[in-house]
mmCIF file of C-alpha atoms in Angstrom:
data_model
loop_
_atom_site.group_PDB
_atom_site.id
_atom_site.type_symbol
_atom_site.label_atom_id
_atom_site.label_comp_id
_atom_site.label_asym_id
_atom_site.label_seq_id
_atom_site.Cartn_x
_atom_site.Cartn_y
_atom_site.Cartn_z
ATOM 1 C CA MET A 813 76.945 -64.052 11.787
ATOM 2 C CA CYS A 814 74.024 -65.672 13.534
ATOM 3 C CA GLY A 815 71.051 -63.424 14.151
ATOM 4 C CA ARG A 816 68.070 -65.771 14.445
ATOM 5 C CA PHE A 817 67.495 -69.367 15.421
ATOM 6 C CA THR A 818 64.830 -71.826 16.564
ATOM 7 C CA PHE A 819 64.413 -74.052 19.593
ATOM 8 C CA VAL A 820 61.710 -76.670 19.192
ATOM 9 C CA ALA A 821 62.464 -79.342 21.790
ATOM 10 C CA ASN A 822 61.021 -81.549 24.512
ATOM 11 C CA PRO A 823 62.080 -80.624 28.100
ATOM 12 C CA ASP A 824 62.541 -84.262 29.120
ATOM 13 C CA GLU A 825 64.766 -84.935 26.117
ATOM 14 C CA VAL A 826 66.837 -81.838 26.904
ATOM 15 C CA ALA A 827 67.287 -82.996 30.512
ATOM 16 C CA GLU A 828 68.420 -86.449 29.411
ATOM 17 C CA GLU A 829 70.689 -85.144 26.646
ATOM 18 C CA TYR A 830 72.528 -82.732 28.943
ATOM 19 C CA GLU A 831 72.429 -84.710 32.211
ATOM 20 C CA LEU A 832 70.246 -82.222 34.071
ATOM 21 C CA HIS A 833 68.601 -83.085 37.388
ATOM 22 C CA GLN A 834 65.235 -81.860 36.162
ATOM 23 C CA PRO A 835 63.673 -80.732 32.863
ATOM 24 C CA PRO A 836 64.406 -77.060 32.163
ATOM 25 C CA ASN A 837 61.673 -74.470 31.821
ATOM 26 C CA PHE A 838 61.451 -72.934 28.357
ATOM 27 C CA SER A 839 59.020 -72.058 25.582
ATOM 28 C CA ILE A 840 58.979 -73.528 22.083
ATOM 29 C CA ARG A 841 60.468 -70.859 19.814
ATOM 30 C CA TYR A 842 60.310 -70.637 16.018
ATOM 31 C CA ASN A 843 62.047 -67.271 15.665
ATOM 32 C CA VAL A 844 64.463 -66.423 18.473
ATOM 33 C CA ALA A 845 65.839 -62.899 18.058
ATOM 34 C CA PRO A 846 68.506 -60.820 19.818
ATOM 35 C CA SER A 847 67.577 -59.311 23.214
ATOM 36 C CA GLN A 848 65.288 -62.271 23.927
ATOM 37 C CA ASP A 849 65.877 -65.033 26.494
ATOM 38 C CA VAL A 850 67.601 -68.201 25.289
ATOM 39 C CA LEU A 851 68.122 -71.537 27.049
ATOM 40 C CA THR A 852 71.750 -72.105 28.015
ATOM 41 C CA ILE A 853 73.807 -74.652 29.915
ATOM 42 C CA ILE A 854 76.872 -74.011 32.051
ATOM 43 C CA HIS A 855 78.993 -76.284 34.244
ATOM 44 C CA ASP A 856 79.514 -75.074 37.811
ATOM 45 C CA GLY A 857 82.475 -77.338 38.532
ATOM 46 C CA GLU A 858 80.276 -80.181 39.711
ATOM 47 C CA GLN A 859 77.308 -80.486 37.379
ATOM 48 C CA ASN A 860 75.519 -79.028 34.370
ATOM 49 C CA ARG A 861 72.996 -76.295 35.091
ATOM 50 C CA ALA A 862 70.381 -74.967 32.673
ATOM 51 C CA GLY A 863 68.922 -71.480 32.700
ATOM 52 C CA ASN A 864 67.759 -68.598 30.563
ATOM 53 C CA MET A 865 70.076 -65.776 29.537
ATOM 54 C CA LYS A 866 69.413 -62.674 27.485
ATOM 55 C CA TRP A 867 70.930 -62.902 24.005
ATOM 56 C CA GLY A 868 73.290 -59.979 23.453
ATOM 57 C CA LEU A 869 76.341 -59.765 25.691
ATOM 58 C CA VAL A 870 76.576 -56.966 28.234
ATOM 59 C CA PRO A 871 80.097 -57.159 29.759
ATOM 60 C CA PHE A 872 80.287 -56.655 33.517
ATOM 61 C CA TRP A 873 82.193 -53.379 33.000
ATOM 62 C CA ALA A 874 79.716 -51.824 30.515
ATOM 63 C CA LYS A 875 78.224 -48.477 31.506
ATOM 64 C CA ASP A 876 75.113 -49.018 29.394
ATOM 65 C CA GLN A 877 73.281 -52.292 28.846
ATOM 66 C CA LYS A 878 72.390 -51.168 25.318
ATOM 67 C CA ILE A 879 75.806 -52.419 24.225
ATOM 68 C CA GLY A 880 74.218 -55.869 24.137
ATOM 69 C CA HIS A 881 72.428 -55.031 20.875
ATOM 70 C CA LYS A 882 75.844 -54.940 19.158
ATOM 71 C CA MET A 883 77.260 -58.057 20.799
ATOM 72 C CA ILE A 884 75.028 -60.922 19.762
ATOM 73 C CA ASN A 885 78.039 -62.611 18.122
ATOM 74 C CA ALA A 886 81.752 -62.878 18.897
ATOM 75 C CA ARG A 887 84.378 -63.741 16.285
ATOM 76 C CA ALA A 888 86.105 -66.937 17.426
ATOM 77 C CA GLU A 889 89.307 -65.955 15.594
ATOM 78 C CA THR A 890 89.923 -62.977 17.907
ATOM 79 C CA ALA A 891 87.934 -63.849 21.040
ATOM 80 C CA ASP A 892 91.120 -64.549 23.012
ATOM 81 C CA GLU A 893 92.370 -61.001 22.331
ATOM 82 C CA LYS A 894 89.304 -58.777 22.753
ATOM 83 C CA PRO A 895 88.773 -57.277 26.234
ATOM 84 C CA SER A 896 85.065 -58.090 26.063
ATOM 85 C CA PHE A 897 85.649 -61.789 25.450
ATOM 86 C CA LYS A 898 89.086 -62.939 26.687
ATOM 87 C CA ARG A 899 88.071 -63.361 30.341
ATOM 88 C CA LEU A 900 84.898 -65.150 29.247
ATOM 89 C CA MET A 901 86.860 -67.549 27.034
ATOM 90 C CA GLU A 902 88.798 -68.473 30.163
ATOM 91 C CA ARG A 903 85.980 -68.970 32.645
ATOM 92 C CA ARG A 904 82.490 -68.219 31.324
ATOM 93 C CA ARG A 905 81.691 -70.560 28.468
ATOM 94 C CA CYS A 906 78.215 -71.934 27.858
ATOM 95 C CA LEU A 907 76.084 -73.973 25.496
ATOM 96 C CA ILE A 908 73.267 -72.113 23.733
ATOM 97 C CA LEU A 909 70.671 -74.683 22.711
ATOM 98 C CA ALA A 910 68.967 -74.706 19.309
ATOM 99 C CA ASP A 911 67.531 -77.027 16.706
ATOM 100 C CA SER A 912 68.173 -74.787 13.655
ATOM 101 C CA PHE A 913 69.231 -71.293 12.683
ATOM 102 C CA TYR A 914 68.355 -68.853 9.923
ATOM 103 C CA GLU A 915 70.551 -67.075 7.431
ATOM 104 C CA TRP A 916 69.663 -64.832 4.496
ATOM 105 C CA LYS A 917 71.077 -65.836 1.117
ATOM 106 C CA LYS A 918 71.651 -63.144 -1.504
ATOM 107 C CA THR A 919 69.836 -63.929 -4.760
ATOM 108 C CA GLU A 920 68.867 -61.979 -7.862
ATOM 109 C CA GLN A 921 65.384 -61.620 -6.369
ATOM 110 C CA GLY A 922 66.708 -60.306 -3.044
ATOM 111 C CA LYS A 923 67.616 -61.909 0.266
ATOM 112 C CA GLN A 924 66.096 -65.368 0.686
ATOM 113 C CA PRO A 925 65.762 -66.631 4.295
ATOM 114 C CA MET A 926 67.086 -70.163 4.759
ATOM 115 C CA ARG A 927 66.568 -72.524 7.666
ATOM 116 C CA ILE A 928 69.738 -74.506 8.428
ATOM 117 C CA LYS A 929 69.766 -77.738 10.449
ATOM 118 C CA VAL A 930 72.347 -80.291 11.546
ATOM 119 C CA SER A 931 71.717 -83.310 9.322
ATOM 120 C CA ASP A 932 71.880 -86.059 11.946
ATOM 121 C CA ARG A 933 70.702 -84.315 15.136
ATOM 122 C CA ASN A 934 67.477 -82.601 16.116
ATOM 123 C CA LEU A 935 69.071 -80.740 19.028
ATOM 124 C CA PHE A 936 72.491 -79.082 19.109
ATOM 125 C CA ALA A 937 74.456 -76.370 20.893
ATOM 126 C CA PHE A 938 76.210 -73.208 19.764
ATOM 127 C CA ALA A 939 79.464 -72.360 21.530
ATOM 128 C CA GLY A 940 78.579 -69.389 23.709
ATOM 129 C CA LEU A 941 80.115 -66.955 26.186
ATOM 130 C CA TRP A 942 78.248 -65.325 29.063
ATOM 131 C CA ASP A 943 78.616 -62.581 31.649
ATOM 132 C CA ARG A 944 76.801 -61.020 34.590
ATOM 133 C CA TRP A 945 76.122 -57.251 34.664
ATOM 134 C CA LYS A 946 74.979 -55.338 37.751
ATOM 135 C CA ARG A 947 74.048 -51.701 38.246
ATOM 136 C CA ASP A 948 72.263 -50.609 41.422
ATOM 137 C CA GLU A 949 69.210 -52.872 41.661
ATOM 138 C CA GLN A 950 69.529 -54.142 38.078
ATOM 139 C CA GLU A 951 71.150 -57.450 37.182
ATOM 140 C CA LEU A 952 71.421 -59.087 33.761
ATOM 141 C CA VAL A 953 72.883 -62.434 32.715
ATOM 142 C CA THR A 954 73.639 -62.257 29.005
ATOM 143 C CA CYS A 955 75.350 -64.322 26.308
ATOM 144 C CA THR A 956 76.813 -64.224 22.829
ATOM 145 C CA ILE A 957 77.287 -66.846 20.093
ATOM 146 C CA LEU A 958 80.766 -67.520 18.705
ATOM 147 C CA THR A 959 81.084 -67.408 14.914
ATOM 148 C CA LYS A 960 83.734 -68.476 12.425
ATOM 149 C CA GLU A 961 84.389 -68.454 8.687
ATOM 150 C CA ALA A 962 81.789 -70.434 6.755
ATOM 151 C CA ASP A 963 82.535 -73.971 5.643
ATOM 152 C CA ASP A 964 81.994 -75.034 2.032
ATOM 153 C CA PHE A 965 78.296 -75.696 2.597
ATOM 154 C CA MET A 966 77.514 -72.440 4.390
ATOM 155 C CA ASN A 967 79.685 -70.309 2.115
ATOM 156 C CA ASP A 968 77.005 -70.600 -0.569
ATOM 157 C CA ILE A 969 74.610 -68.902 1.852
ATOM 158 C CA HIS A 970 76.784 -66.575 3.954
ATOM 159 C CA HIS A 971 80.505 -66.023 4.603
ATOM 160 C CA ARG A 972 80.176 -66.518 8.391
ATOM 161 C CA MET A 973 78.496 -69.193 10.477
ATOM 162 C CA PRO A 974 77.884 -69.970 14.157
ATOM 163 C CA VAL A 975 80.208 -72.397 15.919
ATOM 164 C CA ILE A 976 78.199 -75.599 16.385
ATOM 165 C CA LEU A 977 79.768 -77.971 18.879
ATOM 166 C CA PRO A 978 79.946 -81.632 17.847
ATOM 167 C CA LYS A 979 78.181 -83.695 20.498
ATOM 168 C CA ASP A 980 81.374 -85.348 21.761
ATOM 169 C CA HIS A 981 83.046 -81.943 22.245
ATOM 170 C CA GLU A 982 80.320 -80.186 24.236
ATOM 171 C CA ASN A 983 81.639 -81.227 27.642
ATOM 172 C CA GLU A 984 85.125 -80.132 26.681
ATOM 173 C CA TRP A 985 83.822 -76.647 25.901
ATOM 174 C CA LEU A 986 82.117 -76.537 29.314
ATOM 175 C CA ASP A 987 85.068 -78.059 31.210
ATOM 176 C CA PHE A 988 85.539 -75.918 34.308
ATOM 177 C CA ASN A 989 89.261 -76.798 34.496
ATOM 178 C CA LEU A 990 90.198 -75.513 31.011
ATOM 179 C CA LYS A 991 90.996 -71.830 31.433
ATOM 180 C CA ASP A 992 93.442 -70.709 28.739
ATOM 181 C CA ALA A 993 91.719 -68.348 26.300
ATOM 182 C CA THR A 994 94.051 -69.031 23.372
ATOM 183 C CA GLU A 995 93.797 -72.787 23.818
ATOM 184 C CA MET A 996 90.006 -72.511 23.840
ATOM 185 C CA LYS A 997 90.100 -70.425 20.663
ATOM 186 C CA GLU A 998 92.278 -73.040 18.974
ATOM 187 C CA PHE A 999 89.956 -75.753 20.234
ATOM 188 C CA VAL A 1000 86.932 -74.031 18.648
ATOM 189 C CA LEU A 1001 88.663 -73.396 15.328
ATOM 190 C CA SER A 1002 89.910 -76.992 15.090
ATOM 191 C CA LEU A 1003 86.491 -78.595 15.618
ATOM 192 C CA PRO A 1004 85.247 -80.885 12.854
ATOM 193 C CA THR A 1005 82.421 -79.387 10.834
ATOM 194 C CA GLU A 1006 78.937 -80.763 11.366
ATOM 195 C CA SER A 1007 77.004 -81.928 8.319
ATOM 196 C CA LEU A 1008 74.330 -79.315 7.563
ATOM 197 C CA GLU A 1009 71.227 -79.101 5.400
ATOM 198 C CA ALA A 1010 69.134 -76.078 4.452
ATOM 199 C CA TYR A 1011 65.857 -75.146 2.842
ATOM 200 C CA PRO A 1012 64.156 -71.847 1.948
ATOM 201 C CA VAL A 1013 61.418 -70.397 4.150
ATOM 202 C CA SER A 1014 59.110 -67.436 3.669
ATOM 203 C CA GLN A 1015 59.898 -63.846 4.577
ATOM 204 C CA HIS A 1016 57.416 -64.294 7.414
ATOM 205 C CA VAL A 1017 60.518 -65.001 9.513
ATOM 206 C CA ASN A 1018 61.986 -61.561 8.735
ATOM 207 C CA ASN A 1019 59.770 -59.985 11.379
ATOM 208 C CA PRO A 1020 60.926 -61.054 14.878
ATOM 209 C CA ARG A 1021 57.377 -60.609 16.157
ATOM 210 C CA ASN A 1022 56.372 -63.618 14.056
ATOM 211 C CA ASP A 1023 57.014 -66.718 16.150
ATOM 212 C CA ASP A 1024 54.966 -69.618 14.816
ATOM 213 C CA GLU A 1025 55.293 -72.763 12.718
ATOM 214 C CA HIS A 1026 54.943 -70.761 9.503
ATOM 215 C CA CYS A 1027 58.496 -69.518 10.138
ATOM 216 C CA ILE A 1028 59.936 -73.006 9.521
ATOM 217 C CA THR A 1029 57.597 -74.114 6.704
ATOM 218 C CA SER A 1030 59.579 -75.049 3.609
ATOM 219 C CA LEU A 1031 58.830 -73.198 0.383
ATOM 220 C CA THR A 1032 59.768 -76.304 -1.609
ATOM 221 C CA ASP A 1033 57.185 -78.674 -0.093
#
């Protein structure tokens, strides 16, 4: 799964990287947690658009928005079959921007938080799905991160991992004209694996209220 990540980036660099007309508005985050806003990118058929969405998918048909607490991740292997995700795989795909994510490795001393980064990129995107929920005067735009079985590197830490889009496949994931859910699932599962690196951080990150540089400080330095 993917339950925490970081987003330490420069707005101008984000705008250039994702061909945005203006730098997006966001806060530096060292410990992004479910139910919080995350910076995402969609394609509207003409151009990329950046905006914040709440992390934790609330499908448009949900009676209660609390369902979002259980839907921070979607399994890529079955996303083309599940009612909550199939329609989104066809027409509501997004990039969820990050520069690292956390996972907790089981050790003899307990669960050790690890910060995981892409080796050759400071900024990357998770493959995400999004939806819009409305009830009376309330409206929410929410998202979820696709996950898959861990590769050899991640398997030493956890058996699942988020789907990280290689840079040259990001536009394909956003492509407004690709609308077959099964094809998009196969696309995600066939992506080449990014080279990752990881290091241990303190349990300071365990508390989602902690959102400072101490969260990403290596214990091995």
